[in-house]
GROMACS .gro file of C-alpha atoms in nm:
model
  232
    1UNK     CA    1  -1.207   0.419   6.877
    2UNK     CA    2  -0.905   0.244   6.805
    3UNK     CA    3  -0.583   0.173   6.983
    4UNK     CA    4  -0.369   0.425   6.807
    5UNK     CA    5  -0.651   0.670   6.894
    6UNK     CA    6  -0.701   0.620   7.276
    7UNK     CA    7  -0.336   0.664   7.331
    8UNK     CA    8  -0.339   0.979   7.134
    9UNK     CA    9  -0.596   1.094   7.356
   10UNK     CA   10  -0.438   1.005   7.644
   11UNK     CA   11  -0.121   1.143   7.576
   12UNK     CA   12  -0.303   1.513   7.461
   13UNK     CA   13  -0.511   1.505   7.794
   14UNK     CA   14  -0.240   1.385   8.031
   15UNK     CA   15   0.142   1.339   7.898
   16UNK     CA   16   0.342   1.318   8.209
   17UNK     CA   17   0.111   1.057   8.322
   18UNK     CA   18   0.100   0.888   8.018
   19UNK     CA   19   0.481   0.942   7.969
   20UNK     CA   20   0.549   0.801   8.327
   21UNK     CA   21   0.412   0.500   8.273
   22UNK     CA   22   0.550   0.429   7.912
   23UNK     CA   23   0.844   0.480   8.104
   24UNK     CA   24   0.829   0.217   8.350
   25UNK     CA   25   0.708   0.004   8.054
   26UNK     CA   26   1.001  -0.003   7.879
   27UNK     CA   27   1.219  -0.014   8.161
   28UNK     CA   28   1.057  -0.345   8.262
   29UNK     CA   29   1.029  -0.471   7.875
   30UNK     CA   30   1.457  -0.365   7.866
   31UNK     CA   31   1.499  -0.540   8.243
   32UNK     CA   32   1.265  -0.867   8.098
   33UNK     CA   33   1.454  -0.900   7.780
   34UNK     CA   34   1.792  -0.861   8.001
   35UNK     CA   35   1.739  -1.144   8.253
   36UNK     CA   36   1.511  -1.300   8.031
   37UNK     CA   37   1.241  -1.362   8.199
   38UNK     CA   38   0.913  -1.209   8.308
   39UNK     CA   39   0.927  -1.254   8.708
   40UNK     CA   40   1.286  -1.235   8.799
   41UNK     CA   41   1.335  -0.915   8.561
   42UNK     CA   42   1.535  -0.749   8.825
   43UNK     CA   43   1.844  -1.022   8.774
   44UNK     CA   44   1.926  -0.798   8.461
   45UNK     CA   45   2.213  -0.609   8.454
   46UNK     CA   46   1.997  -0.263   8.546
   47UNK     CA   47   1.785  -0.450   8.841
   48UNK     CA   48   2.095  -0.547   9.011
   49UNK     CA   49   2.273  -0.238   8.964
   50UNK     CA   50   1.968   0.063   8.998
   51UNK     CA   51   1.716  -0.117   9.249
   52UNK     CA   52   1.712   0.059   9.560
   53UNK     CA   53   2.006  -0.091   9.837
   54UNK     CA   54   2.133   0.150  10.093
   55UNK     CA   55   2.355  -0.051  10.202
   56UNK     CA   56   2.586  -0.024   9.874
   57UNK     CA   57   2.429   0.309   9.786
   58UNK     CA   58   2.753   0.523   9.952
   59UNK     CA   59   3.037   0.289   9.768
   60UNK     CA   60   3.055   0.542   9.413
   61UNK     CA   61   2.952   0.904   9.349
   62UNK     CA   62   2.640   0.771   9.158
   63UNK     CA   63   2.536   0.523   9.448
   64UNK     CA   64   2.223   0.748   9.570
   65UNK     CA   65   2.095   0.785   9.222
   66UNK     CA   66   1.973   0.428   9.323
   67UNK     CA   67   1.683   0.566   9.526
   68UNK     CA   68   1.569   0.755   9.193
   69UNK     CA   69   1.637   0.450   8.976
   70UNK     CA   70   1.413   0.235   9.200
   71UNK     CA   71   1.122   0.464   9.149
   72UNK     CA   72   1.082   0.347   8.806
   73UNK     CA   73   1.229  -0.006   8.817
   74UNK     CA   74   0.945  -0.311   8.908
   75UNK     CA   75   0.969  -0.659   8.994
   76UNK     CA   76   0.762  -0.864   8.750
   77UNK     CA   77   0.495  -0.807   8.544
   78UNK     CA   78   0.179  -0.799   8.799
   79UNK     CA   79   0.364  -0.524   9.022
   80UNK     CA   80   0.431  -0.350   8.701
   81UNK     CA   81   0.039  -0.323   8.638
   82UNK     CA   82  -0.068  -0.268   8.913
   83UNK     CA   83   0.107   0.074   8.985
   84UNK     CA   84   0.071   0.179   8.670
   85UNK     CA   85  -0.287   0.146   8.676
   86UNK     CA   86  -0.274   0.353   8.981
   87UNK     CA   87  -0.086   0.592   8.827
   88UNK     CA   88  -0.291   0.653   8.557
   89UNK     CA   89  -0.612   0.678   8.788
   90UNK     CA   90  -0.424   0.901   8.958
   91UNK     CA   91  -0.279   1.089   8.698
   92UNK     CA   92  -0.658   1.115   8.512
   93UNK     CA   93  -0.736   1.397   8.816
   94UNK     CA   94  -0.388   1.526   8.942
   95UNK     CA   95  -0.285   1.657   8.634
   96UNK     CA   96  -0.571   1.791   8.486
   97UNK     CA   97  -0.611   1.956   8.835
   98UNK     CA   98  -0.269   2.157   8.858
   99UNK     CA   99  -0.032   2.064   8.542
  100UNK     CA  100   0.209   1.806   8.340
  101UNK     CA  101   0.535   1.969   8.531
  102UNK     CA  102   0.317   1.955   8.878
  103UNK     CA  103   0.247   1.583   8.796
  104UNK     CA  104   0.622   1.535   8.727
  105UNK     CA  105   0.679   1.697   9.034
  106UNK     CA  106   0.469   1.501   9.273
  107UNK     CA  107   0.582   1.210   9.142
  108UNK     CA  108   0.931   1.187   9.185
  109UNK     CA  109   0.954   1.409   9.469
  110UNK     CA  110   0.689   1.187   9.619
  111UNK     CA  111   0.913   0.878   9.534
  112UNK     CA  112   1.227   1.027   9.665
  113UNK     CA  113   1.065   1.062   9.973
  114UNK     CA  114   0.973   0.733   9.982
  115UNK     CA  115   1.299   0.622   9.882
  116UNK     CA  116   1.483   0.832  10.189
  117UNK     CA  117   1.307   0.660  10.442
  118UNK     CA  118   1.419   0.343  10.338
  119UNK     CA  119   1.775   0.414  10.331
  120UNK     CA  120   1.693   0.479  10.712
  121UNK     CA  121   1.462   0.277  10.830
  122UNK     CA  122   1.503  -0.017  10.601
  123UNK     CA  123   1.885  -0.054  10.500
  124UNK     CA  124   1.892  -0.379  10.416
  125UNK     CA  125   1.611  -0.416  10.173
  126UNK     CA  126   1.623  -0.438   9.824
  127UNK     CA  127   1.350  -0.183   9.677
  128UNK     CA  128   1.196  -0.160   9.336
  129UNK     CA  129   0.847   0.009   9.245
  130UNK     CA  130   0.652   0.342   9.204
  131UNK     CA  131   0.410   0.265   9.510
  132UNK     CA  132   0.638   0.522   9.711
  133UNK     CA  133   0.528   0.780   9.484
  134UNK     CA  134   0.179   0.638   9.431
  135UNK     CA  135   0.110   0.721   9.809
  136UNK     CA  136   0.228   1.048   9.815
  137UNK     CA  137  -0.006   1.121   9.498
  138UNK     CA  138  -0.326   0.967   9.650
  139UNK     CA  139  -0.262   1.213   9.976
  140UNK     CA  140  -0.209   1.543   9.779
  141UNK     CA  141  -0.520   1.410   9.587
  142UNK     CA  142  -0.735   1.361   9.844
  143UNK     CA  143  -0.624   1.714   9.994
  144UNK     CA  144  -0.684   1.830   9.655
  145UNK     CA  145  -1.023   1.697   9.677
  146UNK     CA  146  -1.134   1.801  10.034
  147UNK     CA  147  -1.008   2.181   9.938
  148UNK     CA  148  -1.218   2.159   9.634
  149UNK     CA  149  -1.544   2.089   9.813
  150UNK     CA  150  -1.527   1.774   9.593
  151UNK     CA  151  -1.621   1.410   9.742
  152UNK     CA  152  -1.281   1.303   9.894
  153UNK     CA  153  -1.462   0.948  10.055
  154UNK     CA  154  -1.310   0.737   9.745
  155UNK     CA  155  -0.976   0.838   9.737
  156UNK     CA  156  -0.940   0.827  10.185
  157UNK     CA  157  -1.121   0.453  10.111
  158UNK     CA  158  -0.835   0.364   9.831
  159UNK     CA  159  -0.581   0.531  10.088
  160UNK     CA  160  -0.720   0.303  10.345
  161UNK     CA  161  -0.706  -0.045  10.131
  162UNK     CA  162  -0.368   0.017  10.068
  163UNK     CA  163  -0.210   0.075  10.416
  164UNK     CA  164  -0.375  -0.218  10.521
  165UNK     CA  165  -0.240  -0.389  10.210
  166UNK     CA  166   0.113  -0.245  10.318
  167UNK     CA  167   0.118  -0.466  10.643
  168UNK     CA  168  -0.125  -0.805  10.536
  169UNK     CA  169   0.077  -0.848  10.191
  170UNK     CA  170   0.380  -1.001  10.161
  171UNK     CA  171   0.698  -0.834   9.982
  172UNK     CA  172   0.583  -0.499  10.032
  173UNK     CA  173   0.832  -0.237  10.166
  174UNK     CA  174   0.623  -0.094  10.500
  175UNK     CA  175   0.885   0.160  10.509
  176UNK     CA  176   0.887   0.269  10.176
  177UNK     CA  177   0.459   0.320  10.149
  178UNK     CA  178   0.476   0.507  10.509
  179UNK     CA  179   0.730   0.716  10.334
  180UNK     CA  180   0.524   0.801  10.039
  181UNK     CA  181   0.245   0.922  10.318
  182UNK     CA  182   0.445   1.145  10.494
  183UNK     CA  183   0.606   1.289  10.180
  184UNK     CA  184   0.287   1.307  10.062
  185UNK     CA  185   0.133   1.485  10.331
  186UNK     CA  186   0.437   1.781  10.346
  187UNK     CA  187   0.356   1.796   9.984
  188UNK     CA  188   0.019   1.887  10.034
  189UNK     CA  189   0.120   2.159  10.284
  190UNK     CA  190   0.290   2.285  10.094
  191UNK     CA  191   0.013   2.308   9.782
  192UNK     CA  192  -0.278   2.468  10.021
  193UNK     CA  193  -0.047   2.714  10.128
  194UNK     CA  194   0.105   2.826   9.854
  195UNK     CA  195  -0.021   3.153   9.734
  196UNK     CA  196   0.057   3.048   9.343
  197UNK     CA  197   0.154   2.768   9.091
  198UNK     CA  198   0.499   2.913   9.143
  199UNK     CA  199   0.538   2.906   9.482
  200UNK     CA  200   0.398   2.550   9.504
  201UNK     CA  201   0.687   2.409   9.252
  202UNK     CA  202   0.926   2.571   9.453
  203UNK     CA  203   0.824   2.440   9.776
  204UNK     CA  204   0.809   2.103   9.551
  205UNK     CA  205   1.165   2.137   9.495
  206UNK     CA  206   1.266   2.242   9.867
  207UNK     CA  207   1.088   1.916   9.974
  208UNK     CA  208   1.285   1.747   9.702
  209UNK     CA  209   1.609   1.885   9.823
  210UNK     CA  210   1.545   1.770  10.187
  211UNK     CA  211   1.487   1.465  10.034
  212UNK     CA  212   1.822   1.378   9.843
  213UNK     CA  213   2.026   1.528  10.072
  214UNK     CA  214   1.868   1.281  10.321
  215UNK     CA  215   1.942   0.991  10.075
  216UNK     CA  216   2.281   1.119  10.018
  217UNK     CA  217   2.384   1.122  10.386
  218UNK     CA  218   2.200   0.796  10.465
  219UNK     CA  219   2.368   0.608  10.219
  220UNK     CA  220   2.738   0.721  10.292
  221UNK     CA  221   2.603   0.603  10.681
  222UNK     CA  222   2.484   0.280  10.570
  223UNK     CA  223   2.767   0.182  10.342
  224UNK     CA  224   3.023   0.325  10.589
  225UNK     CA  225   2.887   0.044  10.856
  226UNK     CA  226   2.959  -0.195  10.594
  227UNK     CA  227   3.308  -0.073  10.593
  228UNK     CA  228   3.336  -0.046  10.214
  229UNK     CA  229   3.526   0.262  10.088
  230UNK     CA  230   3.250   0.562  10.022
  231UNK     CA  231   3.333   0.878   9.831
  232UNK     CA  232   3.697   0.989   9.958
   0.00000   0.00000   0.00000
């Protein structure tokens, strides 16, 4: 099978997956090209301005937007590959298992999540990466899993490796990986009781709306102990 042909088959069997990570491909490729180089990628004009900073994230209209640009945005080419290929393990289950929009879904509401508990708990950190999101996936997976009757023991072991990763490795955002666990727990809730696909995507969206609102407000805080002018 060819190149051309595996990505066709990957895109027919999973497209937001797939789509997701071409994404944050060609983000990095644009942010590489930008700063010109492949490490310090997020000197470019879009690292500086969409990484996630709560601290400046109150001073325009389109400052919070910042915790959904850092979702996609990564810091050199190994962090890049390493959460997409988590991602697309990910992905392989969680959206054959429910459905592209679902996937969509979990993902960004999973990474805005993520994203609000750093404008709280970690103001002062510049953010970049999809590992908010990734965390929140591998939880509604593995509740996916246990509900299923399936064998849940690989996913809870990945879980595991990767919270101890989140306080042994260096440069990681603690806040923003707890985050994606707790986001990724309500999400869960909120699958196993829902009575429907339809009343799963709109508790999605409720936990979604919890979560920019929180980002919102947290980032006219955080900017407003700066003392730099917010929205008025």
């Amino acid at each position: 099978m060819t190149t051309k042909e595996t990505l066709k088959r990957y895109y027919h069997y999973t497209p937001a997956t797939f789509s997701l990570v071409a994404f944050m491909v060609a983000l990095y490729v644009i942010t590489a090209v930008d700063a010109m180089s492949l490490n310090n990628n997020m000197d470019s004009w879009i690292g500086v301005h969409w990484g996630t900073y709560p601290r400046v994230m109150g001073e325009l209209p389109f400052g919070p937007l910042r915790g959904l640009g850092g979702i996609v945005l990564h810091s050199g080419i190994t962090h890049l590959l390493f959460n997409c290929f988590m991602l697309y393990l990910l992905g392989q289950d969680l959206e054959r298992a429910l459905s592209s929009r679902m996937m969509y879904e979990l993902f960004f509401v999973g990474g805005l999540g993520a994203s609000a508990f750093i404008v709280f708990l970690a103001p002062d950190a510049f953010t970049v990466g999809a590992s908010g999101a990734i965390f929140a996936l591998m939880v509604v997976l593995l509740a996916l899993r246990y509900r299923m009757g399936g064998d849940y023991r690989g996913v809870l072991t990945l879980i595991a490796i990767n919270v101890v990763w989140t306080f042994i490795g260096s440069g990681v955002s603690i806040w923003g990986h707890l985050g994606g666990l707790v986001t990724g727990a309500v999400l869960s809730l909120v699958l196993m009781k829902a009575k429907n696909a339809r009343a799963a995507e709109i508790g999605f969206l409720g936990v979604g709306v919890v979560a920019v609102v929180a980002i919102v407000v947290g980032s006219m805080a955080q900017t407003a102990q700066l003392g730099i002018a917010g929205w008025g």
